[in-house]
Short mmCIF file of C-alpha atoms and ligand atoms in Angstrom, two decimals:
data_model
loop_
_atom_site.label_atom_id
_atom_site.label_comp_id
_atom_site.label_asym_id
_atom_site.label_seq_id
_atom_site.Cartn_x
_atom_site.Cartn_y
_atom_site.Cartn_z
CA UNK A 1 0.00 0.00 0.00
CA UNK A 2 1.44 3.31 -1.18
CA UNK A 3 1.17 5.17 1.97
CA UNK A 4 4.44 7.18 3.45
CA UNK A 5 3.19 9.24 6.05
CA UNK A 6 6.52 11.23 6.13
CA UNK A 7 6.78 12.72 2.12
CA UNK A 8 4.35 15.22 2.04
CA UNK A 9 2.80 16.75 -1.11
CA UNK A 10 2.51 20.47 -1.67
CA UNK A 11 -0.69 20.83 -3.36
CA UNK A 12 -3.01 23.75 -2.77
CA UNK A 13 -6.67 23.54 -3.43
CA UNK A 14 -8.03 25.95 -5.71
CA UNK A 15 -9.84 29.03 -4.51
CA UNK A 16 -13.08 28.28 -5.11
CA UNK A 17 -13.39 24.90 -3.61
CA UNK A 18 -12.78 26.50 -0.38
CA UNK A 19 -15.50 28.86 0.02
CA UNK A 20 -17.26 27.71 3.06
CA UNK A 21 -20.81 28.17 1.57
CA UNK A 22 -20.44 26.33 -1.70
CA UNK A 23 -18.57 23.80 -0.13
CA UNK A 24 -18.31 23.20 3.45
CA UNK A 25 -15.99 20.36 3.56
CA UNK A 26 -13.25 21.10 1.60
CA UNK A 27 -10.42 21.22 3.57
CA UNK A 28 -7.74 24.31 3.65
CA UNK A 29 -5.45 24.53 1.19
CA UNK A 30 -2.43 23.59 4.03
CA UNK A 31 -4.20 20.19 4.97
CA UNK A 32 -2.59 17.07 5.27
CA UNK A 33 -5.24 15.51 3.83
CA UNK A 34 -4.01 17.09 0.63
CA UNK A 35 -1.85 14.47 0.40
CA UNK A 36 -2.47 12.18 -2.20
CA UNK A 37 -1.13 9.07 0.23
CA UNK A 38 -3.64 10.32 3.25
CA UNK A 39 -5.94 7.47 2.93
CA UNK A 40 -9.87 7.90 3.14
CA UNK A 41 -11.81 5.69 2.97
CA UNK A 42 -15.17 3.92 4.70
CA UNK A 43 -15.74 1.32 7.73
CA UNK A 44 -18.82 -0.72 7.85
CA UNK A 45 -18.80 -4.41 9.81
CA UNK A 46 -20.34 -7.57 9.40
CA UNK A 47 -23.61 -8.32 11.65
CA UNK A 48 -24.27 -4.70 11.24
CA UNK A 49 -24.75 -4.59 7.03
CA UNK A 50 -24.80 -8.29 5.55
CA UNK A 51 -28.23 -9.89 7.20
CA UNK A 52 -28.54 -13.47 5.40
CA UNK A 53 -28.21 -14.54 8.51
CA UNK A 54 -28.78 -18.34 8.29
CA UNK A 55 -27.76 -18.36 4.75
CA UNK A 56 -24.75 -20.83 3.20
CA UNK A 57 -24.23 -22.46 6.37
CA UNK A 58 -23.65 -19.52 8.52
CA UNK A 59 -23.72 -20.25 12.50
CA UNK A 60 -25.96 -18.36 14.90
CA UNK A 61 -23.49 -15.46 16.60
CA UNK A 62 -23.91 -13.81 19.97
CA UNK A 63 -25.95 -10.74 18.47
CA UNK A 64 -27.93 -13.27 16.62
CA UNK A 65 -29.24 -14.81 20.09
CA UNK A 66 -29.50 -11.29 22.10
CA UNK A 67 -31.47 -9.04 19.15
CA UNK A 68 -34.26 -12.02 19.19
CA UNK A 69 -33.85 -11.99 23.37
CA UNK A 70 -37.46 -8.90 23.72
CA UNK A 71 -35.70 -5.80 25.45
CA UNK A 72 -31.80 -6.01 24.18
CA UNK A 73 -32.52 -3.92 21.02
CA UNK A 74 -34.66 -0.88 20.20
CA UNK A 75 -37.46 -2.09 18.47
CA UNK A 76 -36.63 -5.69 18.77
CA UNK A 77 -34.56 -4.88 15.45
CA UNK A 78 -32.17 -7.74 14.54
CA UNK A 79 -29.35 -8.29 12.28
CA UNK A 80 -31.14 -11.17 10.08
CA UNK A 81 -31.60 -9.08 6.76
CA UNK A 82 -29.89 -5.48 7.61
CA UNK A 83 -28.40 -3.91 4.88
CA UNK A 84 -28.91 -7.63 2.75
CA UNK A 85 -25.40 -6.50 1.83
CA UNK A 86 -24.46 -10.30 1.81
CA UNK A 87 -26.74 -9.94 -1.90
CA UNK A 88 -25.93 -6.77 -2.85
CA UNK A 89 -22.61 -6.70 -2.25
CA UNK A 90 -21.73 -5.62 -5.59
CA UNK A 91 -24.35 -2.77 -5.79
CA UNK A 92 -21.88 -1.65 -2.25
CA UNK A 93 -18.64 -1.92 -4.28
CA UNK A 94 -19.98 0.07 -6.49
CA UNK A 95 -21.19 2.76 -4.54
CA UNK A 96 -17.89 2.73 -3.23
CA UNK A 97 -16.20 2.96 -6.09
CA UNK A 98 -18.29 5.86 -7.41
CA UNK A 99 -17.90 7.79 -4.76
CA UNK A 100 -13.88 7.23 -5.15
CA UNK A 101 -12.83 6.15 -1.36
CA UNK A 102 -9.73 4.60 -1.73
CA UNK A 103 -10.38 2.23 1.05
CA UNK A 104 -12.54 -0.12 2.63
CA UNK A 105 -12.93 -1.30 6.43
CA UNK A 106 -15.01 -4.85 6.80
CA UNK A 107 -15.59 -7.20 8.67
CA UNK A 108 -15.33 -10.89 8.39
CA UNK A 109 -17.73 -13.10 10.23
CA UNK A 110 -16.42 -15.81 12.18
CA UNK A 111 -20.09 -17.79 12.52
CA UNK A 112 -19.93 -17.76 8.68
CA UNK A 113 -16.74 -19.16 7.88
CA UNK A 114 -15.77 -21.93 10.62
CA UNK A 115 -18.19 -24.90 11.63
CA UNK A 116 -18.45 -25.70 15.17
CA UNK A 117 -14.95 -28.43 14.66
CA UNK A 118 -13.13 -25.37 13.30
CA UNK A 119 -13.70 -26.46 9.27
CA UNK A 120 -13.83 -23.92 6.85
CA UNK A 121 -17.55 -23.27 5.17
CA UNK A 122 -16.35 -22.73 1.44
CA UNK A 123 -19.65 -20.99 0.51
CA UNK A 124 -18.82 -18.00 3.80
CA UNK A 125 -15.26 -17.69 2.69
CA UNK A 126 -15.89 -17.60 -1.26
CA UNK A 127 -18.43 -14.68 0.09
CA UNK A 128 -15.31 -12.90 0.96
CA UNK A 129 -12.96 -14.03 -1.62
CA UNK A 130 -15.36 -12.45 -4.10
CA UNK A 131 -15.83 -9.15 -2.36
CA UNK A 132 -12.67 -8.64 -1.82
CA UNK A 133 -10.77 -9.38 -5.26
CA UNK A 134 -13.66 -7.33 -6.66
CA UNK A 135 -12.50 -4.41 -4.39
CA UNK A 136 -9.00 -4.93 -5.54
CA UNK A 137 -9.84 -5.00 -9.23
CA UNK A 138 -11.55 -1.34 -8.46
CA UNK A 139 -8.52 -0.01 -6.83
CA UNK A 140 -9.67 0.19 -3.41
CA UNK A 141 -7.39 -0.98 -0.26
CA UNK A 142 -8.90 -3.31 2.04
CA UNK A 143 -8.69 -3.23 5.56
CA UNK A 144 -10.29 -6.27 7.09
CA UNK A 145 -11.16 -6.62 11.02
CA UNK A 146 -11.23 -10.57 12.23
CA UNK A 147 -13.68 -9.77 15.03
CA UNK A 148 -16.55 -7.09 15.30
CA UNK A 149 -17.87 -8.99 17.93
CA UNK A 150 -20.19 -11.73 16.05
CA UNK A 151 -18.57 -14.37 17.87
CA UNK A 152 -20.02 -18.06 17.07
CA UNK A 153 -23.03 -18.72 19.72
CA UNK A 154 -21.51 -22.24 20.25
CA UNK A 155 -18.58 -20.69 21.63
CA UNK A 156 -20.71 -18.65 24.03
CA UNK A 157 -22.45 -21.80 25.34
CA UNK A 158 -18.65 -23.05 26.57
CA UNK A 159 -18.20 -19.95 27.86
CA UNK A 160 -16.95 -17.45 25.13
CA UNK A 161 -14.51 -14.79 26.40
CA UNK A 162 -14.53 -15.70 29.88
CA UNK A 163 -12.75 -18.97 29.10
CA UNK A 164 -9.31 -19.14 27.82
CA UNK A 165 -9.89 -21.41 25.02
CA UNK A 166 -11.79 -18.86 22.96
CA UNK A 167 -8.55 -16.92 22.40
CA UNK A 168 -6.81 -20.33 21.07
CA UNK A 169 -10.08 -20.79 18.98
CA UNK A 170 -9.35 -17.22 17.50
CA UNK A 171 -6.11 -18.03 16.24
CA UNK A 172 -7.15 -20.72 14.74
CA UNK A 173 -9.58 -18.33 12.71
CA UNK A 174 -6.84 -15.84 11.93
CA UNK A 175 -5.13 -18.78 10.61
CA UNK A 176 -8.00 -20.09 8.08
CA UNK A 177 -8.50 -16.73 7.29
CA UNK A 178 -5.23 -15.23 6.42
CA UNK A 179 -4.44 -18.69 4.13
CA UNK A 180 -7.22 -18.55 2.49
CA UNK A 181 -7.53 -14.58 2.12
CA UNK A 182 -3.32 -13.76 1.62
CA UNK A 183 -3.04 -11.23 -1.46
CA UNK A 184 -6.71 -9.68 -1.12
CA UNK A 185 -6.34 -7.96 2.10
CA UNK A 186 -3.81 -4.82 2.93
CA UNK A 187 -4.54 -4.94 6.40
CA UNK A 188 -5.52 -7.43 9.26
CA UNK A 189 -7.07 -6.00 12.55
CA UNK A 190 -7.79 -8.57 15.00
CA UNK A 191 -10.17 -6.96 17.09
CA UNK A 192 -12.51 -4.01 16.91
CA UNK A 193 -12.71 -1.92 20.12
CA UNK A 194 -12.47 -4.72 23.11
CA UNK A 195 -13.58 -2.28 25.39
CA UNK A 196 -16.82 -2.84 24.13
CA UNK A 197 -16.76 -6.69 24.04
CA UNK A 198 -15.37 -7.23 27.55
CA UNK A 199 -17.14 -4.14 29.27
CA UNK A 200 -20.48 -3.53 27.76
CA UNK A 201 -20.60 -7.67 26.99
CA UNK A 202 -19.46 -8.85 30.03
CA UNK A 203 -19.23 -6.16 32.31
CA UNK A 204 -22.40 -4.16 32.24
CA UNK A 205 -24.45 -6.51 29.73
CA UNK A 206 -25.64 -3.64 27.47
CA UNK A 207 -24.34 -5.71 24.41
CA UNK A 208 -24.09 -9.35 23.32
CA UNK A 209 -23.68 -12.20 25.63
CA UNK A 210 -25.55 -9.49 28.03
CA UNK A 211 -23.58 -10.68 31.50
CA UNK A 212 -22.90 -8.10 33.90
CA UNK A 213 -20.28 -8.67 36.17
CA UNK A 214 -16.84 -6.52 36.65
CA UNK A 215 -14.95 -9.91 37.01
CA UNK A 216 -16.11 -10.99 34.22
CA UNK A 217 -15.09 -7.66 32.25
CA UNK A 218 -11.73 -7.97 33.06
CA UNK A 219 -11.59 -11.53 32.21
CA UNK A 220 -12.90 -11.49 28.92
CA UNK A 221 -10.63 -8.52 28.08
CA UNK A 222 -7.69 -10.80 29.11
CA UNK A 223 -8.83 -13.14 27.20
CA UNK A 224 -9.66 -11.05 24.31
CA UNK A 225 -5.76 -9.66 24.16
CA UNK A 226 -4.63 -12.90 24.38
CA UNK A 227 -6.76 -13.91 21.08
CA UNK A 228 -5.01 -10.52 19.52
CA UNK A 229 -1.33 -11.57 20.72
CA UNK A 230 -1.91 -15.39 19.81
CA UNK A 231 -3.20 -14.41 16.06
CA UNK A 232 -0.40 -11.59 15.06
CA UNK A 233 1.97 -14.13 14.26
CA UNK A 234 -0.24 -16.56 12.77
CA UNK A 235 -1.17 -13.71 10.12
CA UNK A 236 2.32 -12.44 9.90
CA UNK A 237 3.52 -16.54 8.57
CA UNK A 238 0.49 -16.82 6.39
CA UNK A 239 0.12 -13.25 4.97
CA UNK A 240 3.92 -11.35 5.39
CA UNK A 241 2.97 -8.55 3.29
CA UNK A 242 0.00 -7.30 4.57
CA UNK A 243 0.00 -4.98 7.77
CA UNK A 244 -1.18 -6.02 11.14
CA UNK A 245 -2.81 -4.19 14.13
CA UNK A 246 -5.77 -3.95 16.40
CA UNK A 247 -8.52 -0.99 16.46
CA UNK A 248 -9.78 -0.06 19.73
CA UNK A 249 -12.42 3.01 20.78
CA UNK A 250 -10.50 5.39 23.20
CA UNK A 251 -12.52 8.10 24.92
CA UNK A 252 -11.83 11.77 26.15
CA UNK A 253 -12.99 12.26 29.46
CA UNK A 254 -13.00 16.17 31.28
CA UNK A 255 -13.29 17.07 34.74
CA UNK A 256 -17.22 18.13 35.59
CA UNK A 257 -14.74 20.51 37.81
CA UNK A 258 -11.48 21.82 38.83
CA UNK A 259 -12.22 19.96 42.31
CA UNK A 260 -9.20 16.78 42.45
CA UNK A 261 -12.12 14.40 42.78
CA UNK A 262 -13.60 15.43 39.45
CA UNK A 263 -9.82 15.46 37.91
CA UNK A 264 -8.96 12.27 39.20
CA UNK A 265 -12.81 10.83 37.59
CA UNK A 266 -11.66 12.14 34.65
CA UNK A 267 -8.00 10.32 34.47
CA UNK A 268 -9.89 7.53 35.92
CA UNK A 269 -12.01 6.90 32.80
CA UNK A 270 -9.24 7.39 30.88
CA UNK A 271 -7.69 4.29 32.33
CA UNK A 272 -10.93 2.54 31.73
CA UNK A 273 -11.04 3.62 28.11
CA UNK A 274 -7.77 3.63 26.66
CA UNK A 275 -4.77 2.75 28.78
CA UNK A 276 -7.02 -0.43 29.63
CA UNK A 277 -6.27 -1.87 26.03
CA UNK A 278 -3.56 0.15 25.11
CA UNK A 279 -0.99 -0.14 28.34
CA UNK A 280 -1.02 -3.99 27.47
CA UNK A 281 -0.56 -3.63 23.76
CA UNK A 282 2.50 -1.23 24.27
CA UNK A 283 3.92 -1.36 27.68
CA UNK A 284 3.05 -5.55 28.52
CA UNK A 285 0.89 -4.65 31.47
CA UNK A 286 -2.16 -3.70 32.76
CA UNK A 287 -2.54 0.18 34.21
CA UNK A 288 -1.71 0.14 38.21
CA UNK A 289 -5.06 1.98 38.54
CA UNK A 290 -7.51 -0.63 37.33
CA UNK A 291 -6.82 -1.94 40.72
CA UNK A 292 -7.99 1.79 42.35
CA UNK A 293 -11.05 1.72 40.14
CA UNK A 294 -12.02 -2.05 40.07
CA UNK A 295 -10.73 -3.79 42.90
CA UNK A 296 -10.35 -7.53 43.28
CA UNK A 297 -11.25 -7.90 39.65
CA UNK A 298 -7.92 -8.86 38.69
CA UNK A 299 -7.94 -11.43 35.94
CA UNK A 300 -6.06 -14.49 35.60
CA UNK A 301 -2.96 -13.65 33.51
CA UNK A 302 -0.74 -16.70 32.71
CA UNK A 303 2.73 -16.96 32.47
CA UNK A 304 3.54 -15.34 29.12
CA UNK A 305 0.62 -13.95 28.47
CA UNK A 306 1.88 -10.17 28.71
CA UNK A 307 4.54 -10.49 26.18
CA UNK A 308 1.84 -12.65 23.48
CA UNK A 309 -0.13 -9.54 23.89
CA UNK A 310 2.21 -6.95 23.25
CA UNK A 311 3.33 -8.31 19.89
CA UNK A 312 4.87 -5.47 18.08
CA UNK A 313 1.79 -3.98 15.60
CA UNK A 314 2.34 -2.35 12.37
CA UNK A 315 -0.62 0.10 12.93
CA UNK A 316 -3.42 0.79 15.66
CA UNK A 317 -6.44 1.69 14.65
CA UNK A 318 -8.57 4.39 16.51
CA UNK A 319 -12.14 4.82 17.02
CA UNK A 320 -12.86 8.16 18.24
CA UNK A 321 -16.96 9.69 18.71
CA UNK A 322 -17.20 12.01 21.56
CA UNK A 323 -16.11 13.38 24.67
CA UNK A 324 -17.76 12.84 28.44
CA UNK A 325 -17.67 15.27 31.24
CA UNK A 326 -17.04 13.31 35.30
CA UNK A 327 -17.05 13.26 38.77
CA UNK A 328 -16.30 11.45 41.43
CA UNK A 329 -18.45 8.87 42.50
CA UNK A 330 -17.29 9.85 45.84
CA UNK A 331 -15.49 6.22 46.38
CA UNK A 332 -13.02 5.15 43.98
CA UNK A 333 -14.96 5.88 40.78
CA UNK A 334 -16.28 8.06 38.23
CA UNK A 335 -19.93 9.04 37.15
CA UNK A 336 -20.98 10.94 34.35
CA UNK A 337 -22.28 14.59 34.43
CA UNK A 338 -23.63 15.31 30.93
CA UNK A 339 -22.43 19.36 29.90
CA UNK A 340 -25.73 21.32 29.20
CA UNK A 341 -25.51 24.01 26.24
CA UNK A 342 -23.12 21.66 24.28
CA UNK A 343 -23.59 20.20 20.55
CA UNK A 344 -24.92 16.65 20.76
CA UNK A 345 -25.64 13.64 18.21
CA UNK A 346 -28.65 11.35 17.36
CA UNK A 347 -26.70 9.81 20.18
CA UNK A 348 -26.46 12.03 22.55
CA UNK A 349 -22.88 12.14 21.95
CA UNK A 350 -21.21 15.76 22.34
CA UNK A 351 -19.16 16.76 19.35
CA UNK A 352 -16.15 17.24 20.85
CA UNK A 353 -13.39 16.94 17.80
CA UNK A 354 -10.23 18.42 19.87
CA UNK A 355 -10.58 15.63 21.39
CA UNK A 356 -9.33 13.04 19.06
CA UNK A 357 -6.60 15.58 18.77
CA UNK A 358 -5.43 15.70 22.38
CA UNK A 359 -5.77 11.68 22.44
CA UNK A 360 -3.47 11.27 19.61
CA UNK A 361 -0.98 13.78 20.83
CA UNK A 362 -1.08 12.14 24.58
CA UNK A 363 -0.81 8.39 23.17
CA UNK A 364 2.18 9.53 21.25
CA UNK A 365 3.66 10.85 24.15
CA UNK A 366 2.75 8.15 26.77
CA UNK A 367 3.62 4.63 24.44
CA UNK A 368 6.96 5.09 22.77
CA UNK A 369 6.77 1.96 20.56
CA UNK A 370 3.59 3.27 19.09
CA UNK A 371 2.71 2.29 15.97
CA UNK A 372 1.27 4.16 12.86
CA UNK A 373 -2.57 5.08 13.38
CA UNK A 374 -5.26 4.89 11.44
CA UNK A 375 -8.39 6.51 12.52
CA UNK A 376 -10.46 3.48 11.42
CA UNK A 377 -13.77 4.86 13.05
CA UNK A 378 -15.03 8.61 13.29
CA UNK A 379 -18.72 10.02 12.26
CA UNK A 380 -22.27 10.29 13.71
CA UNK A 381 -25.69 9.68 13.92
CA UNK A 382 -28.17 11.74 12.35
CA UNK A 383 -31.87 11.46 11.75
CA UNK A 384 -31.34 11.80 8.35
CA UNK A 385 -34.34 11.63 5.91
CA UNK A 386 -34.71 11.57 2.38
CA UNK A 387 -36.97 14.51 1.00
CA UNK A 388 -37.46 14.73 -3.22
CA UNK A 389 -34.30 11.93 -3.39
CA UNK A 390 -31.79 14.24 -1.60
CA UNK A 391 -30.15 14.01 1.84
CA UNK A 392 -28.81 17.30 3.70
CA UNK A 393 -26.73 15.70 6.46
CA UNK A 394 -25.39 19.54 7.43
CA UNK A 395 -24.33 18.56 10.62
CA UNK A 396 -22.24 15.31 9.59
CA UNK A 397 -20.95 17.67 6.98
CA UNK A 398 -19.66 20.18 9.63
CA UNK A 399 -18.88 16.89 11.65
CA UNK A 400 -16.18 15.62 9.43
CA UNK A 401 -14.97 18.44 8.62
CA UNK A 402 -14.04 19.14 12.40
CA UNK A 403 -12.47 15.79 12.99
CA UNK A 404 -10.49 15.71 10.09
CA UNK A 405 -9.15 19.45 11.23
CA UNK A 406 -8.11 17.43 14.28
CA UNK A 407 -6.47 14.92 12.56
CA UNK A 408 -4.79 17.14 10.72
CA UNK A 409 -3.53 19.03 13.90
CA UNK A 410 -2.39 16.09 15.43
CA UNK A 411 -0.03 14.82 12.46
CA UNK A 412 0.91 18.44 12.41
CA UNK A 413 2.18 18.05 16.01
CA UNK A 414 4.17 14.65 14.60
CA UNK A 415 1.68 11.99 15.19
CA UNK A 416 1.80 9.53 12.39
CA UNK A 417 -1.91 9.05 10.59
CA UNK A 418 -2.08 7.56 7.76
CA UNK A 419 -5.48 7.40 7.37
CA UNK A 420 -9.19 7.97 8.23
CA UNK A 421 -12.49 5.82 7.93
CA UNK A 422 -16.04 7.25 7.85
CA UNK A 423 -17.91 5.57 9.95
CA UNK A 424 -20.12 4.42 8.16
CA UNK A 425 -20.22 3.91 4.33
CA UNK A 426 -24.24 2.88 5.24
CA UNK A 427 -27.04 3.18 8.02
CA UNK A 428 -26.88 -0.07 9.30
CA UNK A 429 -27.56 -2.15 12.78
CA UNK A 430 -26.62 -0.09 15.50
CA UNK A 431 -26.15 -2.77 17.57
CA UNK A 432 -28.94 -2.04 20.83
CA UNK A 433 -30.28 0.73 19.28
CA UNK A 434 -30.86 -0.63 15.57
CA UNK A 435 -31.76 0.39 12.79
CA UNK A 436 -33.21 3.80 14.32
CA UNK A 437 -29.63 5.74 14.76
CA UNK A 438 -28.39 6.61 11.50
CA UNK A 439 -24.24 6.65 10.89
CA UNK A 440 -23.76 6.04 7.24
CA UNK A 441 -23.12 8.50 4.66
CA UNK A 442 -25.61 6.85 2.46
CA UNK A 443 -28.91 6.52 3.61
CA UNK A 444 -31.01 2.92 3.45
CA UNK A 445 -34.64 2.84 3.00
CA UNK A 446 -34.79 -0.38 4.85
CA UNK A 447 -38.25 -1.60 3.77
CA UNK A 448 -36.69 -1.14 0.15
CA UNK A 449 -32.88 -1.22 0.56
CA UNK A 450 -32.85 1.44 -1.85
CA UNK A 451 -29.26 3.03 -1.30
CA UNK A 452 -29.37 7.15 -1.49
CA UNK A 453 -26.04 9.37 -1.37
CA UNK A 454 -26.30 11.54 1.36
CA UNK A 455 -24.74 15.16 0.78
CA UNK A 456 -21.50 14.34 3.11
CA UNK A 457 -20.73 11.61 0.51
CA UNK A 458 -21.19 13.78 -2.39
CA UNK A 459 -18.76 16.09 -0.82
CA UNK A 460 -15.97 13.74 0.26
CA UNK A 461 -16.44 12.06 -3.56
CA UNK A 462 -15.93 16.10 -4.66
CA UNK A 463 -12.32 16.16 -2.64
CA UNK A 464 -11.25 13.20 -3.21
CA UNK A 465 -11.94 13.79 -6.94
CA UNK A 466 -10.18 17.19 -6.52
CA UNK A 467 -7.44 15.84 -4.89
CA UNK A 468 -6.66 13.27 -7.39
CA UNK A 469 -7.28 15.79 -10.48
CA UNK A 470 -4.56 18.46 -8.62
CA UNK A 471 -1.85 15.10 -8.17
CA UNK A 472 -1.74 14.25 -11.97
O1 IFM B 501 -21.60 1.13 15.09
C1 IFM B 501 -20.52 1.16 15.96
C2 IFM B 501 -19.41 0.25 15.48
O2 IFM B 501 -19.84 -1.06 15.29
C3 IFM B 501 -18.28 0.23 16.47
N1 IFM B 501 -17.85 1.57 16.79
C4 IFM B 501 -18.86 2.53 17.15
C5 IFM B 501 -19.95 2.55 16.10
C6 IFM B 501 -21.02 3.60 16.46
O3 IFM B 501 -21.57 3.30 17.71
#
């Protein structure tokens, strides 16, 4: 993948693309994302777009068994037809394609590929085969995530994260997958955002398998590394060329108040968001303070385990939303005091994009073997409707625009990104909320799947098309 972070490219939009009321995403003409090797591209995953769901010998996955369990999800939405992107998978490509991204983030589906004795299913990997060499004959690098949490139901039933075998059962994965896939993918992330699958899984049961215990958290994090550290090698032997790396969701947290309670809340979640994954990954241990904020949940770390885990990576991905204002709890945690007067999402979520700047910065300065990032996640919800076939998704506009500012400050103050994923290319599942909060960037009429452009794609297609036409 043509991709040097370091040679950057002198190109200066022209005037007009810059006025802020013909086009309001265009960045400035000193942007880093002038560079023609800034990657952009879109992130979808696999429960969340493909549906087919028992189709070709595809397994029931966690999320399969909690969205039909009444009360997990919004609307008792499921993940059985979704986007139907498992048929029109081409029409997706396509739409890709046409708008010009140079690169997409999927997600492969365990359940769909592996039978419960760990054989392949031919007709779930050909699925991907095809997807992917059509994305390479269109130019477009993929980036392809191992886990985005569908994990196999049968593995549940013997436990799933919380018992140790899982992460030898993920390698095992990674293996089928990177011998069969070697030469379609550019990149390999193991996991997508842990946090979520050991603390809203396990810890607080807001997601699939729904437990909620803070042993059980830590555990399945453990657990979760250990699948990580066990599979990096496996796809380094089968796949050399490609890169390898994990994406996790970090979070910004700000004292509710200059009182040291509220300061200390706010380094607190910190720990809980970011130096939770990332202290292991880089530095071969868990953060001291876990102990401060959960104590007696320590898991059960083998001999060994630390250094599987912090496998050198050839990128990290980051998934970066919003920003949450804390206190103290008044004991040895954090709650969350929601700003008032402050710009939210269809989520709730306060746009917050200095954020993902001071993260970057602060993870360059804390983890000196860090790797290249990749923002492989950034973008909102919306309640975006379609009125006389148009979509005027202003705010994601403005949105991106913001973030990718950030970005752009942050490799300006010598963090290395490489890249940046919309999240999402579609509306899709969002997971216990469904199909009612709406990320993508083009819109899906789900009782028709008729795909519709929203404005924000038009205008990254209009860049990217501006960028390219300035680099000849
Ligand atoms: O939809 C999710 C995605 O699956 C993981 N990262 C956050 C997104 C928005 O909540």
């Amino acid at each position: 993948m043509e991709n040097d972070a370091s040679a950057v490219i002198d190109a200066k939009p022209p005037q007009s693309l810059t006025d802020p009321l013909t086009d309001p995403f265009t960045p400035p003409a000193d942007s880093s994302l002038w560079r023609t090797n800034f990657l952009l591209g879109a992130a979808t995953a696999s429960y969340q777009i493909e549906g087919a769901a028992t189709e070709d010998g595809r397994l029931p996955s966690i999320w399969d068994t909690f969205s039909a369990t009444p009360g997990k999800v919004l609307a008792g939405d499921t993940g059985a037809l979704a986007c139907d992107h498992y048929h029109r998978w081409e029409e997706d490509v396509n739409l890709l394609a046409g708008l010009g991204l140079e690169a997409y983030r999927l997600s492969t589906a365990w359940p769909r590929v592996m039978d419960e004795n760990g054989a392949p299913n031919h007709k779930g990997l050909d699925f991907y085969k095809r997807l992917l060499g059509r994305l390479k004959e269109k130019g477009i690098s993929t980036f392809v995530t191992l886990y985005h949490w569908d994990l196999p139901q049968h593995l549940e039933d013997r436990g799933g994260w919380l018992n140790r075998d899982t992460a030898y059962r993920f390698a095992d994965y990674a293996d089928l997958m990177s011998r069969e896939l070697h030469g379609l993918v550019d990149a390999w992330a193991t996991l997508n955002e842990p946090w979520c699958s050991a603390y809203l899984g396990y810890g607080n049961g807001h997601h699939a398998p729904g437990l909620a215990n803070g042993r059980f958290a830590t555990q399945a994090m453990h657990h979760l590394l250990l699948a990580h550290g066990l599979a990096i090698p496996v796809l380094h032997a089968n796949d050399p060329r490609s890169l390898k790396g994990l994406v996790a969701n970090v979070g910004r947290g700000t004292p509710n108040s200059e009182s040291a309670g509220d300061r200390r809340a706010a380094e607190l979640y910190e720990v809980q968001h970011n130096a939770w994954i990332l202290d292991p990954l880089f530095k071969g241990e868990y953060p001291q303070d876990l102990v401060e904020l959960w104590p007696g949940t320590e898991p059960l770390v083998l001999e060994g385990d630390m250094q599987t885990i912090a496998a050198p990576l050839d990128f990290l991905g980051i998934n970066y939303y919003f920003r949450t204002s804390l206190a103290s709890d008044g004991a040895h945690g954090f709650r969350d005091v929601p700003l008032e007067g402050v710009e939210r999402t269809q989520m709730g979520w306060e746009v917050y994009p200095d954020g993902l700047r001071d993260l970057l910065i602060g993870f360059k300065e804390t983890y000196a073997n860090l790797p290249p990032i990749y923002i492989t996640e950034n973008g909102m919800a919306s309640n975006d409707e379609v009125v006389d076939g148009r979509v005027e998704d202003t705010q994601r506009i403005s949105f991106l625009k913001r973030h990718l500012a950030a970005v752009d400050q942050a490799i300006k103050a010598g963090v290395d990104v490489r890249g940046y994923f919309l999240w999402s290319l579609m509306d899709n599942f969002e997971w216990a909320f469904g199909y009612e909060r709406r990320f993508g960037i083009v819109h899906i009429d789900y009782a028709t799947q008729k795909r519709t452009i929203k404005r924000s794609a038009e205008l990254v297609a209009k860049f990217l098309k501006d960028r390219n036409a300035r680099a000849q």
